[in-house]
Amino acid sequence: MIILPVRGSVLFPNLIAPFSIARPRSIAAIQQAVREERQIAVVLQKDPEVVEPGAADLYGVGTVANIVRYVTAQDGSHHVVLQGAQRMRLLDFFPGTPFPFARVLQIPEPSARSPEIEARFLNLRQQAVEALNLLPQVPQELVQAIQSAPSAAVLADMTAAYMDVSPEQKQEILETVDLVERMERVSRLLAERAEVLKISQEIGRQTKATFDERQREAVLREQMAAIQRELGEGEGKAQEVAELSEAITAAGMPREVEDQARKELRRYERMPEAAGEAGMIRTYLDWLIELSWKEPDAGDIDIAEARRILDEDHFGLEKIKSRIVEYLAVRKLAPNGKAPILCFAGPPGVGKTSLGQSIARAMGRPFVRVSLGGVHDEAEIRGHRRTYVGALPGNIIQGIRKAGSRGAVMMLDEIDKMGRGIQGDPSAAMLEVLDPEQNGTFRDNYLGVPFDLSRVVFIATANMLDTIPGPLRDRMEIISLAGYTEGEKLQIAERYLARRQLEANGLTADQAAIDTEALRAIIRDYTREAGVRSLEREIGRVLRNGAVRIADGSETHVRIGVDDLEAILGPSRFENEIAMRTSVPGVATGLAWTPVGGDILFIEAARNPGRGGFILTGHLGDVMRESAQAALSLVKSKAASLGVDASAFDKSDIHVHVPAGATPKDGPSAGVAMYTSLASLMTNRTVRSDTAMTGEISLRGLVLPVGGIKEKVVAAAAAGLTRVMLPARNRRDYDDIPKEARDRLEFVWLEHVDQAIEAALDPRSNAAKT
């Protein structure tokens, strides 16, 4: 017979099986058998790796088979369907043939029947059906074929053919001719496979019972990670954990912080990536790693260079610069010392924030600004606890991370604008931040570990100190910045503002310029402020007008003079109205302090026939109303010395008005001005138009000290006044007044209101006649 060697498959009698033929000798054998319409012998080869098997490479027992169908596919592959007929044994091969050819001995199937064979037949069929029921998605035709097997031999061969055992085990069954022994072997193998299926099914049920949704998602995630690794799109979580561990080591954290970070890293490693908390832990680890834990480099502060930078960035402010140089010198000599917290207090636009930037430049440190205006939640300072969704550290830790250094210069801008809400008091949280004795162990709620803020250079800014709580103000060294005088504004405009606006509007110094007198006119007639922000805006407007003329080609060089201002900026917005206001009795010029600098105000008094009434208008606060009442009582008590008939008060209604009624006004410092206004009214003597005054009064006539002297005097000088009357006990504030203002003004120091009357009222001979 023609021999067909096969690999990994055993053909049993009475069964049909397909085979793919690839070896040339096997193809020739099949084709020869098809041409001669003869049977073929199918034999399992011992080693599947052998390409051209000989007699020694084949098992001795095989199956005689009929060729049911032979097909050559379009791709050139060959396929054959064979049906087993009966067992056979190889005897000897014929040499020199193009394909294996041998004599075989056909082995007939035993036909003996006995009760034992019948019993084994029934048992084996039952075993086979039970095993099939344990398998998922078994074809119903296979079950029916098992149940309708015509004999014990056919059932044994069919069961062995479809059983999940190795080809060698199937070959042993094929070689077993004795029917009882063959059925015994098949039954034993089938029992083992059925037991394995039962155990596997039980494990599957137990696993399914404990396999919740999170575990299922974790498995899917792991499969996805494996797919990504195969695609080269990621190296998996193990690589990520290793990188995080290296980053923690390189961060230089203190021991306590590193222990906390590695504890969280172990939790993250055990946690499925799909878990909601995994992202929170990863974010927390990123914050710990990216913060600057290492001791910052002290650096070398060059005091001469620091002076140069301060002079380059700011004009004037000599005392402020001197204090900053002292601060830098102390930091240079004692870099690890507890430096004070500076707080720049002053009106808007005087350069508080830019001073902080200059300090950072002088120290060679990064600068970061934290805006505290409108902050009303304690968590903005201390951070949120990690239990909340979207939790983050507070603004302090965020600023440190942004700066990238624990030795940064941090500007706490508008510290006086912090509010207080139901979420807590942020100013109370700032107490620890701004205390050099405590901020070395500052604990942010999000981090949960101490962070050393002692090397951070904190600088605060504020417009007014009244809204800063006492304990917080006590932790800072207050450095007051007054408003600029007209001369200082002119210097600032020429040195900084004009150049900055030229660049902002795309111009060069060769294309546009502003005359010095034009700048002076802008300062005097179009702006009235303590700082220079409005001045810079007006200079920008002027230069933009020139930019239009240069851009349209009508001019190549534009020079703005005083005569051009009205056409560009419109009529003058401010004028010197003091002389006009004080040209009649009853009008006095006072000095006031506002959060945006000093200002002048007018106290106007009028007398009408009446019954001794007293009217106050102008949106006055309670303290200012009380000052007016005290002034009236004092004028009544001094009627004789003033030459006023005491009965005049009973026959007149006196009305005191402070103009700009839409603006709230309060405070005791207008007492001298109100007394002078009432005295001027009752004595019919005008108040000198070149004089302004401030001070609180008592019922005994004493002039008491007030605050804001520097801002008030600067405002008087800016308004064109030449004399100011101040409380004598405010002489201590004289050195704080800018030199330019001191040189332009005459100072009258008052201890008693009688001195105010003598210095402020015109002589009687020049009084207006009524």
CSV table of C-alpha atoms in Angstrom, one decimal, residues 91-433:
chain,number,residue,atom,x,y,z
A,91,LEU,CA,5.7,-5.0,7.5
A,92,ASP,CA,8.5,-3.9,5.2
A,93,PHE,CA,9.1,-0.9,2.8
A,94,PHE,CA,10.1,-1.1,-0.8
A,95,PRO,CA,13.3,0.9,-1.6
A,96,GLY,CA,13.7,3.3,-4.5
A,97,THR,CA,10.1,4.5,-4.7
A,98,PRO,CA,9.1,8.2,-5.2
A,99,PHE,CA,7.0,8.0,-2.1
A,100,PRO,CA,6.7,5.6,0.9
A,101,PHE,CA,5.5,2.2,-0.3
A,102,ALA,CA,5.2,-0.9,1.9
A,103,ARG,CA,3.6,-4.2,2.5
A,104,VAL,CA,1.1,-4.1,5.4
A,105,LEU,CA,-0.9,-6.5,7.4
A,106,GLN,CA,-4.6,-5.5,7.8
A,107,ILE,CA,-5.9,-6.2,11.4
A,108,PRO,CA,-9.6,-7.1,11.5
A,109,GLU,CA,-11.8,-5.6,14.3
A,110,PRO,CA,-12.7,-8.2,17.0
A,111,SER,CA,-16.4,-9.2,16.7
A,112,ALA,CA,-16.7,-11.0,20.0
A,113,ARG,CA,-19.6,-9.9,22.2
A,114,SER,CA,-19.9,-10.5,25.9
A,115,PRO,CA,-21.8,-9.1,28.9
A,116,GLU,CA,-18.6,-7.4,30.0
A,117,ILE,CA,-18.2,-5.7,26.7
A,118,GLU,CA,-21.8,-4.6,26.8
A,119,ALA,CA,-21.4,-3.2,30.3
A,120,ARG,CA,-18.3,-1.3,29.3
A,121,PHE,CA,-20.0,-0.1,26.2
A,122,LEU,CA,-22.9,1.5,28.2
A,123,ASN,CA,-20.5,2.9,30.8
A,124,LEU,CA,-18.2,4.4,28.2
A,125,ARG,CA,-21.1,6.1,26.4
A,126,GLN,CA,-22.4,7.6,29.6
A,127,GLN,CA,-18.9,8.9,30.5
A,128,ALA,CA,-18.5,10.4,27.0
A,129,VAL,CA,-21.9,12.2,27.2
A,130,GLU,CA,-21.2,13.6,30.7
A,131,ALA,CA,-17.8,14.8,29.5
A,132,LEU,CA,-19.4,16.5,26.5
A,133,ASN,CA,-21.9,18.3,28.8
A,134,LEU,CA,-19.0,19.8,30.8
A,135,LEU,CA,-17.6,21.4,27.7
A,136,PRO,CA,-19.0,24.8,26.5
A,137,GLN,CA,-20.8,25.1,23.1
A,138,VAL,CA,-20.5,21.4,22.1
A,139,PRO,CA,-22.1,20.6,18.7
A,140,GLN,CA,-25.3,18.6,19.2
A,141,GLU,CA,-24.4,16.4,16.2
A,142,LEU,CA,-21.3,15.1,18.2
A,143,VAL,CA,-23.5,14.2,21.2
A,144,GLN,CA,-25.9,12.3,18.9
A,145,ALA,CA,-23.0,10.5,17.1
A,146,ILE,CA,-21.7,9.3,20.5
A,147,GLN,CA,-25.2,8.1,21.6
A,148,SER,CA,-25.9,6.3,18.4
A,149,ALA,CA,-22.5,4.5,18.1
A,150,PRO,CA,-23.3,1.0,16.5
A,151,SER,CA,-20.6,-0.9,18.5
A,152,ALA,CA,-18.2,-0.8,21.3
A,153,ALA,CA,-15.2,-0.6,19.0
A,154,VAL,CA,-16.6,2.3,17.1
A,155,LEU,CA,-17.5,4.2,20.3
A,156,ALA,CA,-14.0,3.6,21.8
A,157,ASP,CA,-12.3,4.9,18.6
A,158,MET,CA,-14.7,7.8,18.2
A,159,THR,CA,-14.2,8.9,21.9
A,160,ALA,CA,-10.4,8.6,21.6
A,161,ALA,CA,-10.4,10.6,18.4
A,162,TYR,CA,-12.3,13.6,19.9
A,163,MET,CA,-10.6,13.5,23.3
A,164,ASP,CA,-8.2,16.2,24.3
A,165,VAL,CA,-5.1,14.0,24.8
A,166,SER,CA,-1.7,13.9,23.2
A,167,PRO,CA,-1.1,12.2,19.8
A,168,GLU,CA,1.1,9.6,21.6
A,169,GLN,CA,-1.8,8.6,23.9
A,170,LYS,CA,-4.1,8.3,20.9
A,171,GLN,CA,-1.5,6.1,19.1
A,172,GLU,CA,-1.4,3.8,22.1
A,173,ILE,CA,-5.2,3.4,21.8
A,174,LEU,CA,-4.9,2.8,18.1
A,175,GLU,CA,-2.3,0.0,18.7
A,176,THR,CA,-4.5,-1.6,21.3
A,177,VAL,CA,-6.4,-4.3,19.3
A,178,ASP,CA,-8.0,-6.1,22.3
A,179,LEU,CA,-11.4,-4.4,22.7
A,180,VAL,CA,-11.7,-4.8,26.5
A,181,GLU,CA,-8.2,-3.3,27.1
A,182,ARG,CA,-8.9,-0.5,24.6
A,183,MET,CA,-12.2,0.4,26.2
A,184,GLU,CA,-10.5,0.3,29.6
A,185,ARG,CA,-7.8,2.8,28.5
A,186,VAL,CA,-10.3,5.1,26.9
A,187,SER,CA,-12.5,5.0,30.0
A,188,ARG,CA,-9.6,5.8,32.2
A,189,LEU,CA,-8.5,8.8,30.1
A,190,LEU,CA,-12.0,10.0,29.8
A,191,ALA,CA,-12.5,9.9,33.6
A,192,GLU,CA,-9.4,12.0,34.1
A,193,ARG,CA,-10.4,14.6,31.6
A,194,ALA,CA,-13.9,14.7,33.0
A,195,GLU,CA,-12.5,15.3,36.5
A,196,VAL,CA,-10.3,18.1,35.2
A,197,LEU,CA,-13.3,19.7,33.5
A,198,LYS,CA,-15.3,19.5,36.7
A,199,ILE,CA,-12.6,21.1,38.8
A,200,SER,CA,-12.0,23.8,36.2
A,201,GLN,CA,-15.8,24.5,36.1
A,202,GLU,CA,-15.9,24.8,39.9
A,203,ILE,CA,-12.9,27.1,39.9
A,204,GLY,CA,-14.6,29.2,37.3
A,205,ARG,CA,-17.8,29.5,39.4
A,206,GLN,CA,-15.8,30.4,42.5
A,207,THR,CA,-13.8,33.0,40.6
A,208,LYS,CA,-16.8,34.5,39.0
A,209,ALA,CA,-18.5,34.9,42.4
A,210,THR,CA,-15.5,37.0,43.7
A,211,PHE,CA,-14.8,38.7,40.4
A,212,ASP,CA,-16.4,42.2,41.0
A,213,GLU,CA,-16.5,45.0,38.5
A,214,ARG,CA,-13.3,46.7,39.7
A,215,GLN,CA,-11.3,43.5,39.3
A,216,ARG,CA,-12.8,43.0,35.8
A,217,GLU,CA,-11.8,46.5,34.9
A,218,ALA,CA,-8.3,46.0,36.3
A,219,VAL,CA,-7.8,42.9,34.2
A,220,LEU,CA,-9.0,44.8,31.1
A,221,ARG,CA,-6.6,47.6,32.0
A,222,GLU,CA,-3.7,45.1,32.4
A,223,GLN,CA,-4.6,43.6,29.0
A,224,MET,CA,-4.7,47.0,27.5
A,225,ALA,CA,-1.3,47.8,29.0
A,226,ALA,CA,0.1,44.5,27.6
A,227,ILE,CA,-1.3,45.5,24.1
A,228,GLN,CA,0.3,48.9,24.4
A,229,ARG,CA,3.6,47.3,25.3
A,230,GLU,CA,3.4,45.1,22.3
A,231,LEU,CA,2.6,48.1,20.1
A,232,GLY,CA,5.5,50.0,21.6
A,233,GLU,CA,3.2,52.7,23.1
A,234,GLY,CA,4.1,52.4,26.7
A,235,GLU,CA,6.4,50.5,29.1
A,236,GLY,CA,3.7,49.8,31.7
A,237,LYS,CA,3.2,50.7,35.3
A,238,ALA,CA,6.3,49.1,36.6
A,239,GLN,CA,8.4,51.5,34.6
A,240,GLU,CA,6.4,54.5,35.8
A,241,VAL,CA,6.8,53.4,39.5
A,242,ALA,CA,10.5,53.0,39.0
A,243,GLU,CA,10.8,56.5,37.5
A,244,LEU,CA,8.8,57.9,40.4
A,245,SER,CA,11.0,56.2,42.9
A,246,GLU,CA,14.1,57.6,41.3
A,247,ALA,CA,12.5,61.1,41.3
A,248,ILE,CA,11.8,60.8,45.0
A,249,THR,CA,15.4,59.9,45.7
A,250,ALA,CA,16.7,62.8,43.6
A,251,ALA,CA,14.3,65.4,45.2
A,252,GLY,CA,16.4,65.5,48.4
A,253,MET,CA,13.3,65.3,50.7
A,254,PRO,CA,13.6,65.3,54.5
A,255,ARG,CA,13.3,61.9,56.1
A,256,GLU,CA,9.8,62.3,57.3
A,257,VAL,CA,8.6,63.6,53.8
A,258,GLU,CA,10.4,60.8,51.9
A,259,ASP,CA,8.8,58.2,54.1
A,260,GLN,CA,5.4,59.6,53.4
A,261,ALA,CA,6.2,59.8,49.7
A,262,ARG,CA,7.3,56.1,49.5
A,263,LYS,CA,4.3,55.0,51.5
A,264,GLU,CA,2.0,56.7,49.0
A,265,LEU,CA,4.1,55.2,46.1
A,266,ARG,CA,3.6,51.7,47.5
A,267,ARG,CA,-0.2,52.3,47.6
A,268,TYR,CA,-0.1,53.6,44.1
A,269,GLU,CA,1.8,50.5,42.9
A,270,ARG,CA,-0.7,48.1,44.4
A,271,MET,CA,-3.7,50.1,43.1
A,272,PRO,CA,-5.3,49.5,39.7
A,273,GLU,CA,-4.8,52.3,37.3
A,274,ALA,CA,-8.6,52.6,36.8
A,275,ALA,CA,-9.2,53.3,40.5
A,276,GLY,CA,-10.3,56.9,41.1
A,277,GLU,CA,-7.8,57.3,44.0
A,278,ALA,CA,-4.9,56.3,41.7
A,279,GLY,CA,-5.0,59.7,39.9
A,280,MET,CA,-5.2,61.5,43.2
A,281,ILE,CA,-2.1,59.7,44.6
A,282,ARG,CA,-0.2,60.3,41.4
A,283,THR,CA,-1.0,64.1,41.5
A,284,TYR,CA,0.1,64.2,45.2
A,285,LEU,CA,3.4,62.4,44.4
A,286,ASP,CA,4.0,64.9,41.5
A,287,TRP,CA,3.6,67.8,43.9
A,288,LEU,CA,6.0,66.3,46.4
A,289,ILE,CA,8.6,65.6,43.7
A,290,GLU,CA,8.4,69.0,42.0
A,291,LEU,CA,8.7,71.1,45.2
A,292,SER,CA,12.2,72.4,46.1
A,293,TRP,CA,13.2,70.5,49.2
A,294,LYS,CA,17.0,71.0,49.0
A,295,GLU,CA,18.7,73.8,50.8
A,296,PRO,CA,18.9,76.8,48.4
A,297,ASP,CA,22.2,78.3,47.4
A,298,ALA,CA,22.8,81.4,49.5
A,299,GLY,CA,24.4,83.2,46.6
A,300,ASP,CA,26.6,86.3,46.7
A,301,ILE,CA,24.7,89.6,47.1
A,302,ASP,CA,26.7,92.5,45.6
A,303,ILE,CA,25.6,95.6,47.6
A,304,ALA,CA,27.0,98.0,45.0
A,305,GLU,CA,25.2,96.2,42.2
A,306,ALA,CA,22.0,96.2,44.4
A,307,ARG,CA,22.2,100.0,44.7
A,308,ARG,CA,22.7,100.3,41.0
A,309,ILE,CA,19.7,98.2,40.3
A,310,LEU,CA,17.5,100.1,42.7
A,311,ASP,CA,18.6,103.5,41.2
A,312,GLU,CA,18.1,102.1,37.7
A,313,ASP,CA,14.5,100.9,38.4
A,314,HIS,CA,13.2,103.7,40.7
A,315,PHE,CA,13.7,107.4,41.0
A,316,GLY,CA,13.7,109.0,44.5
A,317,LEU,CA,12.5,106.8,47.4
A,318,GLU,CA,15.9,107.3,49.0
A,319,LYS,CA,14.9,106.2,52.5
A,320,ILE,CA,13.1,103.1,51.0
A,321,LYS,CA,16.2,102.2,49.0
A,322,SER,CA,18.4,102.7,52.0
A,323,ARG,CA,16.3,100.3,54.1
A,324,ILE,CA,16.3,97.7,51.3
A,325,VAL,CA,20.1,97.9,51.0
A,326,GLU,CA,20.3,97.4,54.8
A,327,TYR,CA,18.0,94.4,54.4
A,328,LEU,CA,20.2,92.9,51.7
A,329,ALA,CA,23.4,93.5,53.7
A,330,VAL,CA,21.9,91.6,56.6
A,331,ARG,CA,20.9,88.7,54.3
A,332,LYS,CA,24.4,88.7,52.9
A,333,LEU,CA,26.1,88.5,56.3
A,334,ALA,CA,23.6,86.1,57.8
A,335,PRO,CA,22.0,84.1,55.0
A,336,ASN,CA,20.4,81.6,57.4
A,337,GLY,CA,19.2,84.3,59.8
A,338,LYS,CA,15.5,85.1,60.5
A,339,ALA,CA,15.1,88.2,58.3
A,340,PRO,CA,12.1,90.5,58.9
A,341,ILE,CA,9.0,90.5,56.7
A,342,LEU,CA,8.9,93.8,54.8
A,343,CYS,CA,5.5,95.4,54.0
A,344,PHE,CA,5.5,98.3,51.5
A,345,ALA,CA,2.5,100.5,52.3
A,346,GLY,CA,1.4,103.3,50.1
A,347,PRO,CA,-1.1,104.6,47.5
A,348,PRO,CA,-1.5,102.8,44.1
A,349,GLY,CA,1.1,103.4,41.4
A,350,VAL,CA,4.1,104.4,43.5
A,351,GLY,CA,6.1,101.3,42.7
A,352,LYS,CA,5.5,98.8,45.5
A,353,THR,CA,5.4,95.7,43.3
A,354,SER,CA,8.3,96.8,41.1
A,355,LEU,CA,10.4,97.3,44.3
A,356,GLY,CA,9.9,93.6,45.1
A,357,GLN,CA,11.1,92.7,41.5
A,358,SER,CA,14.2,94.9,42.0
A,359,ILE,CA,15.0,93.2,45.3
A,360,ALA,CA,14.8,89.8,43.5
A,361,ARG,CA,17.1,91.1,40.8
A,362,ALA,CA,19.6,92.4,43.4
A,363,MET,CA,19.6,89.1,45.2
A,364,GLY,CA,19.8,87.0,42.1
A,365,ARG,CA,16.7,85.0,43.1
A,366,PRO,CA,13.5,84.0,41.2
A,367,PHE,CA,10.5,86.3,41.8
A,368,VAL,CA,7.0,85.1,42.2
A,369,ARG,CA,3.9,87.2,42.9
A,370,VAL,CA,0.9,85.9,44.9
A,371,SER,CA,-2.2,88.1,44.6
A,372,LEU,CA,-4.2,88.2,47.9
A,373,GLY,CA,-6.8,90.7,46.8
A,374,GLY,CA,-10.3,89.2,47.3
A,375,VAL,CA,-9.0,86.0,48.9
A,376,HIS,CA,-11.7,85.0,51.5
A,377,ASP,CA,-11.0,81.3,52.0
A,378,GLU,CA,-8.4,79.9,54.4
A,379,ALA,CA,-7.8,77.0,51.9
A,380,GLU,CA,-6.3,79.6,49.5
A,381,ILE,CA,-3.4,79.9,51.9
A,382,ARG,CA,-3.2,76.5,53.5
A,383,GLY,CA,-4.6,74.3,50.7
A,384,HIS,CA,-7.4,71.8,50.6
A,385,ARG,CA,-7.3,68.4,52.3
A,386,ARG,CA,-6.8,65.5,49.8
A,387,THR,CA,-10.1,64.0,50.7
A,388,TYR,CA,-11.8,66.6,48.4
A,389,VAL,CA,-12.1,66.1,44.7
A,390,GLY,CA,-9.8,68.6,42.8
A,391,ALA,CA,-7.8,69.4,46.0
A,392,LEU,CA,-4.7,71.5,45.5
A,393,PRO,CA,-2.1,73.1,47.8
A,394,GLY,CA,-2.5,76.7,48.8
A,395,ASN,CA,-1.1,79.8,47.0
A,396,ILE,CA,2.1,79.8,49.0
A,397,ILE,CA,3.1,76.3,48.0
A,398,GLN,CA,1.9,76.9,44.5
A,399,GLY,CA,4.1,79.9,44.3
A,400,ILE,CA,7.1,78.0,45.6
A,401,ARG,CA,6.6,75.3,42.9
A,402,LYS,CA,6.2,78.0,40.2
A,403,ALA,CA,9.4,79.7,41.3
A,404,GLY,CA,11.3,76.4,41.4
A,405,SER,CA,13.3,77.4,44.5
A,406,ARG,CA,12.8,77.5,48.2
A,407,GLY,CA,14.8,80.7,48.3
A,408,ALA,CA,12.6,82.8,46.0
A,409,VAL,CA,11.4,86.3,46.6
A,410,MET,CA,7.6,86.1,47.1
A,411,MET,CA,5.5,89.2,46.7
A,412,LEU,CA,2.3,89.0,48.8
A,413,ASP,CA,0.4,91.6,46.8
A,414,GLU,CA,-2.6,93.5,48.3
A,415,ILE,CA,-2.4,91.9,51.7
A,416,ASP,CA,-4.8,94.5,53.0
A,417,LYS,CA,-7.5,93.3,50.5
A,418,MET,CA,-8.0,89.8,52.1
A,419,GLY,CA,-11.6,89.2,53.2
A,420,ARG,CA,-13.2,86.8,55.7
A,421,GLY,CA,-15.9,84.3,54.7
A,422,ILE,CA,-17.6,81.2,56.0
A,423,GLN,CA,-14.6,79.2,54.8
A,424,GLY,CA,-12.4,80.8,57.5
A,425,ASP,CA,-10.1,83.7,57.9
A,426,PRO,CA,-7.1,83.7,55.5
A,427,SER,CA,-5.4,86.5,57.4
A,428,ALA,CA,-5.2,84.1,60.4
A,429,ALA,CA,-3.6,81.5,58.2
A,430,MET,CA,-1.0,84.1,57.1
A,431,LEU,CA,0.1,84.4,60.7
A,432,GLU,CA,2.2,81.2,60.5
A,433,VAL,CA,3.5,82.1,57.0
